[in-house]
Structure formats: structure tokens, C-alpha cells
Coordinates of C-alpha atoms in Angstrom, one line a residue:
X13 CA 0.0 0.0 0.0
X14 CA 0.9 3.5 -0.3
X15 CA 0.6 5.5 2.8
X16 CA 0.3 9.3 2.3
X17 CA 1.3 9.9 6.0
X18 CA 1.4 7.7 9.2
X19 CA 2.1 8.2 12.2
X20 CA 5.1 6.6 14.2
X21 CA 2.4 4.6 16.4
X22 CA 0.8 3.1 12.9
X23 CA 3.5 2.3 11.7
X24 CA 5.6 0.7 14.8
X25 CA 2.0 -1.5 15.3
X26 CA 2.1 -2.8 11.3
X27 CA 6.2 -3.6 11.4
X28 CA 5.1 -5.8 15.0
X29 CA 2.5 -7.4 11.8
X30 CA 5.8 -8.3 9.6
X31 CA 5.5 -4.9 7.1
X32 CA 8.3 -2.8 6.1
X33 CA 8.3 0.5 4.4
X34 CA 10.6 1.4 1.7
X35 CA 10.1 5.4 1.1
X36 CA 6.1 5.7 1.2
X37 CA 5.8 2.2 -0.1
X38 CA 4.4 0.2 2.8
X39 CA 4.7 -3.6 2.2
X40 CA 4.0 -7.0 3.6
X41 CA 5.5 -10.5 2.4
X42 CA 3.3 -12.9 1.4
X43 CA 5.2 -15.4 3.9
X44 CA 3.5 -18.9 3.0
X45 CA 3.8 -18.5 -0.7
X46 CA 7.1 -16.3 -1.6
X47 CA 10.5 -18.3 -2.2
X48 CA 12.6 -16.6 0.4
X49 CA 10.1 -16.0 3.3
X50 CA 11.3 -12.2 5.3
X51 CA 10.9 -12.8 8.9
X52 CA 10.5 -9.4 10.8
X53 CA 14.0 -10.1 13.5
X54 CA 14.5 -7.3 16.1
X55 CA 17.7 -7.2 18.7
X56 CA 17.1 -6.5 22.3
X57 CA 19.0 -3.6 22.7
X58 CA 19.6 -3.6 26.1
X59 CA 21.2 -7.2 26.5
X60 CA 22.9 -6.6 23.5
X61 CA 26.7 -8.0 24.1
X62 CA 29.2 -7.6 20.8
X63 CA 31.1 -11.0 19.7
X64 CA 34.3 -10.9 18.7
X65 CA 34.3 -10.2 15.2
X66 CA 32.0 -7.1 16.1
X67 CA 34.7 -6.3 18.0
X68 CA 37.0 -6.3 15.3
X69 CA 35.2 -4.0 13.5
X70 CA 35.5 -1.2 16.4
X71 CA 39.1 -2.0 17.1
X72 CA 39.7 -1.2 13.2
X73 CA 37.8 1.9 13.0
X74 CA 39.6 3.0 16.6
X75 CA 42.8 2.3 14.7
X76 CA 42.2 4.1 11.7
X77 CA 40.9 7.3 13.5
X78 CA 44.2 6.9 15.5
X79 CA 47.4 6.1 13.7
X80 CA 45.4 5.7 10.0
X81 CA 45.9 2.7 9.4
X82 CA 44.0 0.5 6.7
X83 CA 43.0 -3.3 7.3
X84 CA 44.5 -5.1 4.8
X85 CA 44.1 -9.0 3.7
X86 CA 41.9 -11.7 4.5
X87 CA 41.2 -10.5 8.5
X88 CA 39.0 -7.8 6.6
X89 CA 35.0 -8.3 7.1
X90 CA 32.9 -7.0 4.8
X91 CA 30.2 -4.4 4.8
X92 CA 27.6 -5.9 6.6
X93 CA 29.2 -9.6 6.0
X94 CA 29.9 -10.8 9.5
X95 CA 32.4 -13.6 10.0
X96 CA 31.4 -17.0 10.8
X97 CA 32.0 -17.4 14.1
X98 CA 28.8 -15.5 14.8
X99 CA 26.7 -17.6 12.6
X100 CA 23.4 -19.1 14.3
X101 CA 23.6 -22.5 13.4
X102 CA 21.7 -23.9 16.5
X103 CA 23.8 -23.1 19.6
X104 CA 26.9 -24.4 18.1
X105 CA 29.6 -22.1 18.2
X106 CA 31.5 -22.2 15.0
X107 CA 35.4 -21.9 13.9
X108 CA 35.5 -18.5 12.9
X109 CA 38.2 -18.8 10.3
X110 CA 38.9 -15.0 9.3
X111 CA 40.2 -15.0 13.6
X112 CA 42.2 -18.4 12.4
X113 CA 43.6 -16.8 9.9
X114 CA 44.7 -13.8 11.4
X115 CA 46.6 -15.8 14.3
X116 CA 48.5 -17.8 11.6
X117 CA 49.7 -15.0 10.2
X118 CA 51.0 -13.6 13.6
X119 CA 52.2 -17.2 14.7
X120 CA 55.5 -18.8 13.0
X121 CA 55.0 -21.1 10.6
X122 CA 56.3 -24.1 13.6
X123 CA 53.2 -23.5 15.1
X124 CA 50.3 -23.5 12.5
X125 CA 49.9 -27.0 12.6
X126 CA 49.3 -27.0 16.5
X127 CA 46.6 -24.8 16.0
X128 CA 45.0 -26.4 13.5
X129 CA 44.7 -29.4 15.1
X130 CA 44.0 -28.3 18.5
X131 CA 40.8 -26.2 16.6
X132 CA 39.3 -29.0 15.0
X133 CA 40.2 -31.3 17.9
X134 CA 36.9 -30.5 19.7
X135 CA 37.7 -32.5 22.6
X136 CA 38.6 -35.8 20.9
X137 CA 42.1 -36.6 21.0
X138 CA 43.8 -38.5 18.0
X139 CA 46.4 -41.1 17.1
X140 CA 48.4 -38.2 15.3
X141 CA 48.3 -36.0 18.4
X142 CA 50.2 -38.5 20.5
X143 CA 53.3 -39.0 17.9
X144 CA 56.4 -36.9 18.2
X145 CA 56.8 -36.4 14.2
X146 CA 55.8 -33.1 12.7
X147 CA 53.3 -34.2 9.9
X148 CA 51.3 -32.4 7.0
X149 CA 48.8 -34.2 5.4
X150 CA 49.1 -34.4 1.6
X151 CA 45.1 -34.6 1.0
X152 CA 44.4 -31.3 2.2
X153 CA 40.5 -32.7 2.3
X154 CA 41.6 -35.2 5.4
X155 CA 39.3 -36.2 8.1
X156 CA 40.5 -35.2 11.6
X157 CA 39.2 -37.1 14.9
X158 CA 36.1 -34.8 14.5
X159 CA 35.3 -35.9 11.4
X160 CA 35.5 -32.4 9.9
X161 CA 37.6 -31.7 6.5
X162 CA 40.0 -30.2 7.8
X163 CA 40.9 -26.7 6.1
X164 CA 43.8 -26.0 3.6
X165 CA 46.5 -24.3 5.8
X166 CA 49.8 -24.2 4.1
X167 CA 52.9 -25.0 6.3
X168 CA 56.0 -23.5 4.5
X169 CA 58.5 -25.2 7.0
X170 CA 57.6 -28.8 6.9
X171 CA 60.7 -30.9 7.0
X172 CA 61.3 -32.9 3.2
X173 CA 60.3 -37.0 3.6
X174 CA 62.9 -38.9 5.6
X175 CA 64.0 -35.9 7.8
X176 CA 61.8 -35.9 10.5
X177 CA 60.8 -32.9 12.8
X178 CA 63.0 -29.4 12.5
X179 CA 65.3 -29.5 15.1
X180 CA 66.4 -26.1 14.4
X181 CA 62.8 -24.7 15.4
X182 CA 61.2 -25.2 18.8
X183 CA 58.7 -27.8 19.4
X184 CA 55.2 -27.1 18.5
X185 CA 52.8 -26.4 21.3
X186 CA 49.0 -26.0 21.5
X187 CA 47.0 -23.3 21.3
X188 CA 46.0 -23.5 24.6
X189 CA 49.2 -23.8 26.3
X190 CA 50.2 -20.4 24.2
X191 CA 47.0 -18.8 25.5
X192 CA 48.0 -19.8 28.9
X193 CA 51.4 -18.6 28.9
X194 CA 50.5 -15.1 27.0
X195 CA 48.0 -14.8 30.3
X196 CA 50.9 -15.6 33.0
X197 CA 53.1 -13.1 30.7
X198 CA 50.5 -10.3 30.8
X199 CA 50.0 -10.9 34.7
X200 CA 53.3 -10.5 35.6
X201 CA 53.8 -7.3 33.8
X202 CA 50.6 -6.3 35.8
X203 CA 52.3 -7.3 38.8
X204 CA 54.1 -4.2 41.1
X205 CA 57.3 -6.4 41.4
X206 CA 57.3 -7.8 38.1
X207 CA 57.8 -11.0 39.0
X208 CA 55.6 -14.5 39.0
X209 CA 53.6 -14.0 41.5
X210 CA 51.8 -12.3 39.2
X211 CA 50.5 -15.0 38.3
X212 CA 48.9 -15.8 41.7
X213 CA 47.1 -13.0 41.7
X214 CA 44.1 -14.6 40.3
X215 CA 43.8 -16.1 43.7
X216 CA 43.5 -13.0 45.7
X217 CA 40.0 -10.8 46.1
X218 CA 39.3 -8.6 43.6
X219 CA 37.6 -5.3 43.8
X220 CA 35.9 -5.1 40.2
X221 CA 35.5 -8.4 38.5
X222 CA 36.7 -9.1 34.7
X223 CA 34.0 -8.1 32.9
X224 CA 33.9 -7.6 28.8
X225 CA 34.1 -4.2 28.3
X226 CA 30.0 -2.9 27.0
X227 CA 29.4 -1.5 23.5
X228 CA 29.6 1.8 24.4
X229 CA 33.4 1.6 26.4
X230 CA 34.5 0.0 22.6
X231 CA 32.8 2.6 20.4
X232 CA 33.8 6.0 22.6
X233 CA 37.1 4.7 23.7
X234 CA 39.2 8.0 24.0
X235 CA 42.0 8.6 20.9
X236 CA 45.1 10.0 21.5
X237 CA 45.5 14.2 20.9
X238 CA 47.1 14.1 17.9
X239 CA 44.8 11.3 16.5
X240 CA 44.6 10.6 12.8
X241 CA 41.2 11.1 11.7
X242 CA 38.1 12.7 13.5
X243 CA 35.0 11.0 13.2
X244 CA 31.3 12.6 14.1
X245 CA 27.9 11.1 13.9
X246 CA 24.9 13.6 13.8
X247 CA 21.5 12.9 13.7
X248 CA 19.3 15.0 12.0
X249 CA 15.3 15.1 11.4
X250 CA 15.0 14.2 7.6
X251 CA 11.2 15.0 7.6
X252 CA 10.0 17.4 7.6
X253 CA 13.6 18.1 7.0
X254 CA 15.3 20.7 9.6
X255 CA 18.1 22.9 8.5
X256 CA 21.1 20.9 9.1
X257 CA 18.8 18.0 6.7
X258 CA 18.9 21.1 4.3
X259 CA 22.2 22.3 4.8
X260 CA 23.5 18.8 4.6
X261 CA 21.2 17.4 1.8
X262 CA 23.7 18.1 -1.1
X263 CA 26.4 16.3 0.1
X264 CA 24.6 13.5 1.6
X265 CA 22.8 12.9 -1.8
X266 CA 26.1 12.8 -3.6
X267 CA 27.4 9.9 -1.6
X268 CA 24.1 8.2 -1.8
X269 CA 24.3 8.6 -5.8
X270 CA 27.5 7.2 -5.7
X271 CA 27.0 4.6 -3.6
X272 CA 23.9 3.4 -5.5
X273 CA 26.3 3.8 -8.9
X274 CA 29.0 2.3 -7.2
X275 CA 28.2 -0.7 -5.2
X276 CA 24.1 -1.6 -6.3
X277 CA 24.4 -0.4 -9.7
X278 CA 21.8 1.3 -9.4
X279 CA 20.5 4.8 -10.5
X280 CA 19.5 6.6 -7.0
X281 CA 16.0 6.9 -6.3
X282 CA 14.1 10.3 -4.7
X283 CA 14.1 11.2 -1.3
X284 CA 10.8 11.0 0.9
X285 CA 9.1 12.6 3.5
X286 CA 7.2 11.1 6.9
X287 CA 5.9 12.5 9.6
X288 CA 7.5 14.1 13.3
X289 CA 5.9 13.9 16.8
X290 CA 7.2 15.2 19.6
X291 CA 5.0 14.0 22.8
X292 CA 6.7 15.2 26.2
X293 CA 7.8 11.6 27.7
X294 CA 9.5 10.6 23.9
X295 CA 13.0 11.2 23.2
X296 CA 14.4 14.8 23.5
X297 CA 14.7 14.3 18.9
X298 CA 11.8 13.3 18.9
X299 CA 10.0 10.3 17.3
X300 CA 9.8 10.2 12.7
X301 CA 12.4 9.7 10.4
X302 CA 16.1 11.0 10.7
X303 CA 19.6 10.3 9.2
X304 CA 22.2 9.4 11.3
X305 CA 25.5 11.1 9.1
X306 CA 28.8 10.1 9.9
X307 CA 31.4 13.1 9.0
X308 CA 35.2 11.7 9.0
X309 CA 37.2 14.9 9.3
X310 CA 34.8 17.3 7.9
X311 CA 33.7 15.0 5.2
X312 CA 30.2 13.1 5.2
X313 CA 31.3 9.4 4.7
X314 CA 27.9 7.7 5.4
X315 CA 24.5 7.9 6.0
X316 CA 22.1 5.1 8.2
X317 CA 18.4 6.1 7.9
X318 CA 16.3 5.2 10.6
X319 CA 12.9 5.9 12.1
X320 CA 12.1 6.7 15.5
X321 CA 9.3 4.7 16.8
X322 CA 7.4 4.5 20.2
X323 CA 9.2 1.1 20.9
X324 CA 12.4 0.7 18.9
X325 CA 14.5 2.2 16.4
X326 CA 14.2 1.0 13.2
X327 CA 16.7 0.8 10.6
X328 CA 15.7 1.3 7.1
X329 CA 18.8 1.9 4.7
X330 CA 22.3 2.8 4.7
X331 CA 24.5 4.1 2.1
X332 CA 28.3 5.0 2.1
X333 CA 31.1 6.5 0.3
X334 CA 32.8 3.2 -1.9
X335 CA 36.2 4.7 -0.7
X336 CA 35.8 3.6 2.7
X337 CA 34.8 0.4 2.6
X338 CA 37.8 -1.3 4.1
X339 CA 36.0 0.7 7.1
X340 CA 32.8 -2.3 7.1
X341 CA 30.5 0.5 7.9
X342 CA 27.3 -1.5 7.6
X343 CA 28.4 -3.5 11.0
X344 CA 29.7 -0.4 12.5
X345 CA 26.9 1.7 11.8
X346 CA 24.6 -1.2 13.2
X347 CA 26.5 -1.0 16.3
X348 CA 26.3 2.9 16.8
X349 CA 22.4 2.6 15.9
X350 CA 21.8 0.0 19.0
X351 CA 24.3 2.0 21.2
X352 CA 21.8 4.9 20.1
X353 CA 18.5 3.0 20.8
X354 CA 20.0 2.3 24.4
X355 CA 20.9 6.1 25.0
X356 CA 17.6 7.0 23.7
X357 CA 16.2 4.4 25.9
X358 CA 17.3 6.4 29.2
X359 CA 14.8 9.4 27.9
X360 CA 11.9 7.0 27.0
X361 CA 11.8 3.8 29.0
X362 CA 9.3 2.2 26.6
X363 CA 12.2 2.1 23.4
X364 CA 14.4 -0.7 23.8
X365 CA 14.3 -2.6 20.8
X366 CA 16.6 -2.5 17.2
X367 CA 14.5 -3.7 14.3
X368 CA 17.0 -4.5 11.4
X369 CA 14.3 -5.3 8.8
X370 CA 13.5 -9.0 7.2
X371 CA 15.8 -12.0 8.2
X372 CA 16.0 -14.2 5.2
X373 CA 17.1 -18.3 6.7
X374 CA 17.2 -19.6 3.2
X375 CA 19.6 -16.9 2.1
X376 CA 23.2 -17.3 3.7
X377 CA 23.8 -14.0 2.7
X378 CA 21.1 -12.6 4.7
X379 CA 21.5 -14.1 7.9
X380 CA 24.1 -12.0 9.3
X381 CA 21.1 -10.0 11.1
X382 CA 21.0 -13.3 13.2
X383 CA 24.5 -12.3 14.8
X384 CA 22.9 -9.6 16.9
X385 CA 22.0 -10.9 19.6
X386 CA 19.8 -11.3 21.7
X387 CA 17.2 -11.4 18.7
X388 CA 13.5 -12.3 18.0
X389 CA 11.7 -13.3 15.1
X390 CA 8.1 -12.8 14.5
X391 CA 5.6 -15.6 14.0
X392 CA 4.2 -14.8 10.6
X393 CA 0.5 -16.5 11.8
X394 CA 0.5 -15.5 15.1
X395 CA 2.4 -12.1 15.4
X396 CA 4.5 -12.7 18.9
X397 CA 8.4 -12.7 19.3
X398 CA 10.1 -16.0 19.2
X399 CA 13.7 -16.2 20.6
X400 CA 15.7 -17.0 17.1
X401 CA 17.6 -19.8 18.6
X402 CA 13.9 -21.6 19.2
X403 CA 13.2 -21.0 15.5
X404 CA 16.5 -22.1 13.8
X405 CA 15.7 -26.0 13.7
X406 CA 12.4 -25.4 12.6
X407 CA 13.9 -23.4 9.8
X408 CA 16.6 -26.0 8.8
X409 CA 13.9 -28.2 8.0
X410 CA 11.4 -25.8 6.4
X411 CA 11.2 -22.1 4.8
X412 CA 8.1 -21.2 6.0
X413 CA 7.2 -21.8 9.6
X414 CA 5.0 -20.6 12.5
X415 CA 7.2 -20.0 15.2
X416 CA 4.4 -20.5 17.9
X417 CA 4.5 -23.6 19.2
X418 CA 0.6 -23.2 20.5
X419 CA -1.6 -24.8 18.3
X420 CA -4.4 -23.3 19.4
X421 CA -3.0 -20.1 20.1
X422 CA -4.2 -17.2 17.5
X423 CA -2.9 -13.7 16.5
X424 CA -4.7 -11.4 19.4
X425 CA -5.0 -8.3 17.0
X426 CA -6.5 -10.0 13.9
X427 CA -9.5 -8.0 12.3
X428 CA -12.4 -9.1 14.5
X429 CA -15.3 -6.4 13.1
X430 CA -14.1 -5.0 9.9
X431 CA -17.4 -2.6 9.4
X432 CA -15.6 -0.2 11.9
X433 CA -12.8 0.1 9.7
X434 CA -12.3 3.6 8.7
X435 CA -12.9 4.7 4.9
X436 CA -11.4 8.1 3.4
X437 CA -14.7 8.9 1.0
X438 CA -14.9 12.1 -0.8
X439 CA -13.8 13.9 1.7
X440 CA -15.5 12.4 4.3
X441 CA -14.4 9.6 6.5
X442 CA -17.0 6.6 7.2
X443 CA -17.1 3.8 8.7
X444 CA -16.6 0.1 6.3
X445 CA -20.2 -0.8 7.8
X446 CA -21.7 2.7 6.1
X447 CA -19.5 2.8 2.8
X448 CA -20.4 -0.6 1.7
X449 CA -24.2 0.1 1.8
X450 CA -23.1 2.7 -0.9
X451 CA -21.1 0.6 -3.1
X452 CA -21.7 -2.2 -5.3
X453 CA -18.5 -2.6 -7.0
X454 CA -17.4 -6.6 -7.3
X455 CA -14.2 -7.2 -5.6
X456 CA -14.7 -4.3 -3.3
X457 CA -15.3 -6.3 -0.2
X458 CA -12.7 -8.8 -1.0
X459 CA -10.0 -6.3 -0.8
X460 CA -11.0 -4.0 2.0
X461 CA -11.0 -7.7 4.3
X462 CA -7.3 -8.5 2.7
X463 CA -6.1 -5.2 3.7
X464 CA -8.4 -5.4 7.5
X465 CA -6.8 -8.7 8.1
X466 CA -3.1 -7.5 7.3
X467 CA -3.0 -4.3 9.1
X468 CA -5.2 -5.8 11.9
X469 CA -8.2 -4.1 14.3
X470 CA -5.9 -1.4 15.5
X471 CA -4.7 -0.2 12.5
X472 CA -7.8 -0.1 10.7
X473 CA -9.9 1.6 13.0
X474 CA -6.9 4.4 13.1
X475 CA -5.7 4.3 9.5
X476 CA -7.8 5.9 6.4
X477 CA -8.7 3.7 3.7
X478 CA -8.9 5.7 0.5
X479 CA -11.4 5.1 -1.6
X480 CA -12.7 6.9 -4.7

């Protein structure tokens, strides 16, 4: 449908009924029929913990902004292409192999097939573990103990047939015994005296326990004075559009045209306008549709649009310059807009939630949204969140499914009297139950009950229905 205006609360009660809008262009996926069924997925801002490879991402841009410098390589993720350790295969934590290839590189070559085997190992030791000799398979396809393949890592120092280990090199060791001794190592440099009693210290009370450091410590971690690069993100109301939007609009449209060009290929399509509320218990911005512009020294580099809603911040688009995309904004923009939903969350209580749009199982490519987590999806019969990992096994087995595991439970907001549906008319706004005593027209009732049961009771009593 195409929605004239709306206001925040229609539109945050039709996205919690699996629609999305794209500009004015409100629509809803016919779930049960398409080929790649969109589930609605939404992160829970507030428990919202990053993994390591998002944590990769803010340590890069925290470089870059510092000394300049430029990922380079296979450790690079990109845009909004997390790695695999994050995926959400069931609850089974995966190798994440752009981390196992980053720790080759900084290990010596003695060591890379220690690693490899103590990664795939998975708890089961194996007949090749216990001999002395220093071995690289020749079918790089091999089974290990876990019957995994095991991946092609290429060990440059492997001694020729016949010569047995290097005894030039020092024996290899495992990854955890390296882990272990890089902790005693960092301990006693923590220690006053320097010495190995560091490493008791683990023993002794601590005032503040180890915790992960929170999304916001990693994204606003202080740079040094004479840092690099400077990096800004404003937010500013893009309807009705306020006078940085204006000020800004030129420049922002020239990166959006070039990213369109650029990375989709596509020509850029108009800009639209929605519509602002500013009730006294809402965010001090207010609730509608803004752009969230991210200005690297001066410069606007990207843009994330998002709407404002009573409940969550929803993210529609984002575009960037093509220059920087060594930078993977896509994942770091997603991680300042749900560090943004929780500071707008202090101001109104009620938003808490990050809606990234449509989570597509039976597209690997689309189910990087399923890496932010804690995350929901929405039953597409019965409209109530589902905790994603409940819903993964039924999706491994079928496109389509009702997450609900009630039979008999039903979708509480369905259309249950569509004559109090409200009708634009001529100018005059009329109940369903009144305009179809005037018309006649076949068809007409069929599609004013489609569009009653999609939207639901809420929206229909609230929204106009334009007829003519």
C-alpha cells in the first residue's frame, strides 16, 4: 500500500505485523507463498553484548581514527558480512576462520599446525596427536578425529620426507598452552614487582570483576591528541527536514548517488518525507524519520536512515562513500544505531528494541542480522516474538514456519469487526459498515477484508482507507 502519511504509532504497530516501508511504499510479504520467506528479527538492545568479530570492526575503525591505518588482507570483514563465528547454526559455536587466519599470520609457521589441530580437535584426541613427528597431510581434504575436512593451511616449513621434525625450530605447542602462557606473561607485567607472583594474583579478592568491556566503552574509547582522523555522527530530522537535513542534503545525496552507482548499480531513487511527533515523555529528537550522518574529518562518509518509533529504532537503509569500505560500515553503523536505541532508551523507558528489517534463513547472505543478539523473530500467523535460537531448527527443516508452538493459540489483533474500519470517501471519512451500503462494486469487499486482516483491528480503525 501506499501510505500518504502515518504516524510513528501506525507504523511501529504494522512492522510488529511483519510490514516494512521502503520510502512511502508500505509492504508485507506474502510469507507462506514467496521463495525466500522475510521474517521481521529485532535485537534487544539492552542485553545486546558484541562478539568478537564485532569487536574487530570497532578496534579497526579505533585504529584508523588513530594512527590511520588501513586493514588489509583476509582479516578484513565485509560491509555488513559478519564472519562465521557469529553464525546461528543452533547453539553451536563455530570456527570462525577470518580469527584463524589472522593468528597464523602472527604465529611462526612451527606452530600452525598445532593450531590447527588443536581447533578442529573438539575435545577428541587422536592417534596423530600423541606421535612426536611433525606431519602435514598431503590430501588437504583429510578427516581429523572430528570428522570435519580439515581446512587448507599451508605450512611453508615442513621438513622434506625422511627428515623428520626441525630441530632447528622449537617444538610445536598447543593453542591453549600459548593462550596460557600469553596470560601468565601479561599478569606479571601487571604485577608491582614484576615477578611470577603475578600469576597468583588470580587467587586474591578482587575489587571489580573481569567483565567484557559494553558496546559503548569499545565505540567511545578515548583517541590520542594528535589522533589521525576525526569521526562525528549527527542525527538530524529528515522529515519534515530541519536545516542541518537542508544544509547537509547536497552532500549527503552525492554519496548516496555514488553509492547506489557504485556498489548496487543502481541509479538513486528520490528522497521521501514522513511525519514528526514530539510528545513530552518521547526522546528529547523526537520520534519520525532522521539520518544518522557520519562526517570523518569534515567530510560526510555515510548515511544510516532510521525511524524513531514509540518502541524501537528501526533501521531502514544505509549508504556510504565506496572509498571507505575497508571501514565495514554496515556492521559499524549497526552497532552505533543499537548504542543509540540504548541512550535514547534512558529518555523514553518504553524504546528498547533495534528492528534491522526482514531475516532471510534460506539466504546465507542474509542471515548476518541473526549475529545480533539477543534477537527475536516474529511468527508470521500468530504475530508474537520468538527467541531466534527456538526457531533455527524449525527453519533447517522448512522455509516457512509458524514459530508458535501453540496450536491453538491465534494472532490477538486479527481483524475481528471489519465494518468499523475507517474509509477516506470524498472527503468524508465513514465507517466500512456505512461505505459498503453505498457501493456495489465486485471485488470491493474482497480487498478491503485482505487489507483489514493484514493491518489488523488497531490499524484499521486508526488508519484511512482511501477510496474513490
Amino acid at each position: 500500500m501506499w501510505a500518504h502519511s502515518m504516524t510513528v504509532q501506525d507504523y511501529q504497530d504494522l512492522i510488529d505485523r511483519g510490514w516494512r516501508r521502503s520510502g512511502r511504499y508500505v509492504y508485507k510479504p506474502v510469507m507462506n507463498q514467496t521463495c525466500c520467506p522475510q521474517y521481521t528479527i529485532r535485537c534487544r538492545s539492552l542485553q545486546f553484548q558484541p562478539s568478537k568479530s564485532h569487536k574487530k570492526v570497532l578496534k579497526k575503525m579505533l585504529k584508523f581514527l588513530a594512527k590511520g591505518e588501513i586493514s588489509k588482507g583476509n582479516c578484513e570483514d565485509e560491509p555488513m558480512e559478519p564472519s562465521m563465528e557469529d553464525a546461528v547454526a543452533g547453539d553451536v559455536a563455530l570456527i570462525n576462520k577470518l580469527d584463524l587466519q589472522c593468528d597464523l599470520k602472527k604465529l611462526g609457521d612451527n606452530l600452525k599446525e598445532s593450531l590447527e589441530r588443536e581447533v578442529k580437535k573438539k575435545g577428541k584426541s587422536t592417534k596423530k596427536e600423541e606421535s612426536n613427528e611433525f606431519i602435514q597431510s598431503q590430501d588437504k581434504n583429510e578427516e581429523l578425529g572430528s570428522g570435519e575436512p580439515s581446512h587448507a593451511v599451508d605450512v611453508h616449513t615442513a621438513p622434506k620426507p625422511g627428515k623428520g621434525a626441525d630441530l632447528s625450530k622449537p617444538p610445536c605447542r598447543k593453542a591453549k598452552e600459548i593462550r596460557k602462557e600469553r596470560k601468565r606473561l601479561k599478569l606479571m607485567q601487571q604485577s608491582p614487582a614484576g615477578g611470577p607472583e603475578g600469576f597468583q594474583a588470580p587467587r586474591e579478592p578482587k575489587t571489580k570483576p573481569n567483565q567484557p568491556k559494553s558496546l559503548e566503552e569499545l565505540i567511545f574509547e578515548s583517541l590520542p591528541e594528535d589522533a589521525s582522523h576525526k569521526l562525528e555522527v549527527r542525527v538530524v530530522r529528515s522529515s519534515p527536514p530541519s536545516s542541518q537535513f537542508k544544509a547537509t542534503m547536497l552532500e549527503s545525496y552525492q554519496v548516496y548517488k555514488r553509492y547506489q552507482m557504485v556498489i548496487h548499480n543502481h541509479s538513486p531513487d528520490e528522497p521521501t518525507v514522513s511525519q514528526p511527533e514530539n510528545p513530552p515523555n518521547g526522546p528529547d529528537c523526537g520520534y519520525g524519520s532522521f539520518h544518522q550522518q557520519y562526517w570523518l574529518d569534515g567530510k560526510i562518509i555515510a548515511v544510516g536512515v532510521i525511524d524513531i518509533l514509540p518502541y524501537c529504532v528501526s533501521s531502514v537503509y544505509l549508504y556510504y562513500d565506496p572509498d571507505y569500505s575497508f571501514l565495514s560500515l554496515g556492521v559499524y553503523s549497526a552497532l552505533r544505531e543499537i548504542a543509540f536505541t540504548r541512550q535514547l532508551h534512558e529518555k523514553a523507558s518504553q524504546l528498547s528494541y533495534y528492528y534491522m528489517g526482514f531475516y532471510i534463513h534460506s539466504c546465507p547472505k542474509m542471515r548476518y542480522k541473526g549475529h545480533y543478539r539477543p534477537s527475536d523473530l516474529l511468527c508470521p500467523e500468530t504475530y508474537v516474538w520468538v527467541p531466534i535460537e527456538q526457531c533455527l531448527p524449525s527453519l533447517e527443516n522448512s522455509k516457512y514456519c509458524r514459530f508458535n508452538q501453540d496450536p491453538e493459540a491465534a494472532d490477538e489483533g486479527r481483524s475481528r469487526d471489519p465494518d468499523r474500519l475507517q474509509v477516506l470517501y470524498k472527503k468524508a471519512i465513514l465507517p466500512y459498515g456505512v461505505f459498503k451500503q453505498q457501493q456495489r462494486e465486485p471485488g470491493e469487499e474482497a480487498a478491503v477484508l485482505q487489507y483489514a486482516s493484514l493491518v489488523g483491528q488497531a490499524c484499521s480503525e486508526r488508519m484511512l482507507l482511501f477510496r474513490n
